[in-house]
Each structure stands twice: as structure tokens, then as C-alpha cells.
Amino acid sequence: MEHRIEKIKKQLHSHSYKLTPQREATVRVLLEREDDHLSAEDVYLLVKEKSPEIGLATVYRTLELLSELKIVDKINFGDGVSRYDLRKEGAKHFHHHLVCIECGSVEEIENDLLGEVEQIVENDWGFEVKDHRLTFHGICRQCQKSAVEEDVQKATQ
Amino acid sequence: MEHRIEKIKKQLHSHSYKLTPQREATVRVLLEREDDHLSAEDVYLLVKEKSPEIGLATVYRTLELLSELKIVDKINFGDGVSRYDLRKEGAKHFHHHLVCIECGSVEEIENDLLGEVEQIVENDWGFEVKDHRLTFHGICRQCQKSAVEEDVQKATQ
DNA sequence: CTAGTTGCAAAACGTTTGCAAAGGA
DNA sequence: TCCTTTGCAAACGTTTTGCAACTAG
């Protein structure tokens, strides 16, 4: 935790940005909720719990900054809000997401599924791949189970 | 062209929607600019050229409707606007995009690159895949060439 | 000290909605 | 006829910006 804050501090300094208390508080929230996909508003509310003086604009500016420095990834699942996701240490590529169209849950996949596919794109289309976004839309394990249970219930009524 | 309009007319009718002149004009723009990735505003301005009375809200409502009927795909490259893309005939899966981070151009890929990857997701994560979005960010062929030319120019100065 | 940063409020942006009028089936 | 659809303008929710005050390095 602390060493990741230190590292981010250095990254900021190397671009002559400062690690202000507001920025640190924001980063801490992102670290604590690393597995979630928080919107700016979500982050704002969580930061506000511990640092009530912070403004929403500052959170937006901090997230934008972290995004530029590639410390966080800004993602968009098409629901009208941007979400922010701390990059895992040493992750050279963006991870993938499984978005459930029933319950809206988002699961992360870390595996590099696209190595081969990227090669095809580079070779066949002459496109120099720098990053990718892959999202699957479908039905999560939990909702599949619920659907089966509902069917059983219906059948035994 | 005409037969695709007819087909869309039937799809609308089968859900008891009408093919109004405004909707037809919108669809015609999408057909004419099939390879582009137009925003609602883009579509609006293009439709307005031939049907100046149309309102922006109508374009939004039409695009939303076509999206529900899966006649168009609504996509989001993370720049704050939704883009709308006519589905190719018989395309069962969403196509992929190559977005150039230099010039902003968007190229489409039709190949089904993800069959194997989808199998992995279904088997290893128990996630029932319904659709996917795959976007590569990188440098297009044209911009790679430009970069090389600039280097040559610099070297021979 | 001073360039970078903040909070606030207002503005901007893309998108949606309420409503009365218009128009297709 | 009836019910869908339209254009307009106002409302909406998210994000950005201008500015004077403040502060980390």
C-alpha cells in the first residue's frame, strides 16, 4: 500500500506534479477499492468520507491526471459514465471485462487472451497495436444459476 | 440499397413501428456512410442536408430504436459521444475496430478473431457470452509511414 | 517564493423527456 | 379513427472551466 503510494508520488514528481493531500486521498480510495470499477462520483463520495473538504472538480482533475500518466485506466461500459480502474503493477496491457447484462456486475480477467490475435492484426492489417479494450457482454455464473432456479420453481408449482 | 430499406421496413413493421420519412432519411444516411462511425450529431447534420425539417431528438430516437432492433450497433470509443454503426447483413457478431491514436481514424475488422477466446471465457469463467466489443488502440499503417518519412527528412537535413 | 493546485459556481456537453401538434396505417 | 411519431424547448446528468484563494516543494 504505502510503497505503491510512494511509487505514484515519484511518477507525479517526474512530470513535475505534486502529490497533494487531495490526490493522495483519491489514490488511497482507488487502492482500497481496486477490484471495483468506480465512477468519478463514486470516488468523490468515498474520498469525501475521509476528506470532506474535497471538491468534485478536484476528483475529476486527479482522475484525468492519473489517466494521462497511465496510472489508472479510464473505461466506459456504455452507461453514460466513465469508470476508473487502477492499473495492476507490471500489467503492460489493459485487462478485460465480463459485463453481465442481467445484473450489471463486472468481473475482471487478467489473462492475456489476445497475444495471438494481436499478431494477426499487426501482420494482416499493418496496425501497430499499443493497447486494447475487450469486453464481453453476457450472463454471469450467478445469474445463470438464478435463471435455472426460477425454471425449477415454475415447473414444481 | 432499396432492398435493404425494404428489409428494415419489415423489421420495423414486425415490431409495429412505422417507417416514417424521417426514419427512412436517417437509415439512408447510415447506408451511404456505412464505413464511417457517425455520432448522433453527425447523422443529424447529414440528414438535415436532405430533410431540413428533421429535429435532433428524432434522430436520437431513431438511432435508439434501430439499436434496440439490432439494426445498428451503438459503440463508444471513450471520447464522450456514442457512435452508430449499421450492422452488416448476416453478421452474427459485432465487428472489431482499430483506432489510431495519431490521426483518430477508425478501421473495421470483420473476421471473427475471438471464437477461441470466447470458448476459454465460457469454460474457465462460466460466463455465457452474448456479445463482445474489441478495440485496438495503436498506430495505423498511414501514420507509421508518415513517421518514417519524417525521420528520413530529419536525417537528410 | 511561486508555479501548480484547490473549491466553488457557472457553463458546457451530449442526451433524454414532456407536450401539443401532425401524420401513417 | 387511433395510436404512433414528430419538433421544439426545457430538463437532465456528467464533465469541464474560469477564477480568486491557497499551498507543496
PDB file of C-alpha atoms (C1' of nucleotides) in Angstrom, chain C:
ATOM      1  C1'  DC C   1       8.755  32.297  -3.194  1.00  0.00           C
ATOM      2  C1'  DT C   2       5.881  30.726  -6.974  1.00  0.00           C
ATOM      3  C1'  DA C   3       4.182  27.583 -10.181  1.00  0.00           C
ATOM      4  C1'  DG C   4       0.978  24.214  -9.509  1.00  0.00           C
ATOM      5  C1'  DT C   5      -3.375  23.211  -7.211  1.00  0.00           C
ATOM      6  C1'  DT C   6      -7.775  23.871  -4.984  1.00  0.00           C
ATOM      7  C1'  DG C   7     -13.035  24.687  -4.142  1.00  0.00           C
ATOM      8  C1'  DC C   8     -16.829  26.841  -5.809  1.00  0.00           C
ATOM      9  C1'  DA C   9     -20.204  28.032  -9.019  1.00  0.00           C
ATOM     10  C1'  DA C  10     -21.295  28.517 -13.557  1.00  0.00           C
ATOM     11  C1'  DA C  11     -21.010  26.734 -18.088  1.00  0.00           C
ATOM     12  C1'  DA C  12     -20.741  23.204 -21.433  1.00  0.00           C
ATOM     13  C1'  DC C  13     -21.679  18.951 -23.292  1.00  0.00           C
ATOM     14  C1'  DG C  14     -24.331  15.011 -25.163  1.00  0.00           C
ATOM     15  C1'  DT C  15     -28.629  13.016 -24.433  1.00  0.00           C
ATOM     16  C1'  DT C  16     -33.493  12.485 -22.844  1.00  0.00           C
ATOM     17  C1'  DT C  17     -38.157  13.906 -21.974  1.00  0.00           C
ATOM     18  C1'  DG C  18     -42.881  16.367 -21.787  1.00  0.00           C
ATOM     19  C1'  DC C  19     -46.081  18.090 -24.578  1.00  0.00           C
ATOM     20  C1'  DA C  20     -49.176  19.645 -28.084  1.00  0.00           C
ATOM     21  C1'  DA C  21     -49.470  19.167 -32.963  1.00  0.00           C
ATOM     22  C1'  DA C  22     -49.072  16.258 -37.030  1.00  0.00           C
ATOM     23  C1'  DG C  23     -49.446  12.142 -39.692  1.00  0.00           C
ATOM     24  C1'  DG C  24     -49.359   6.953 -41.051  1.00  0.00           C
ATOM     25  C1'  DA C  25     -51.987   2.581 -41.036  1.00  0.00           C
TER      26       DA C  25
END
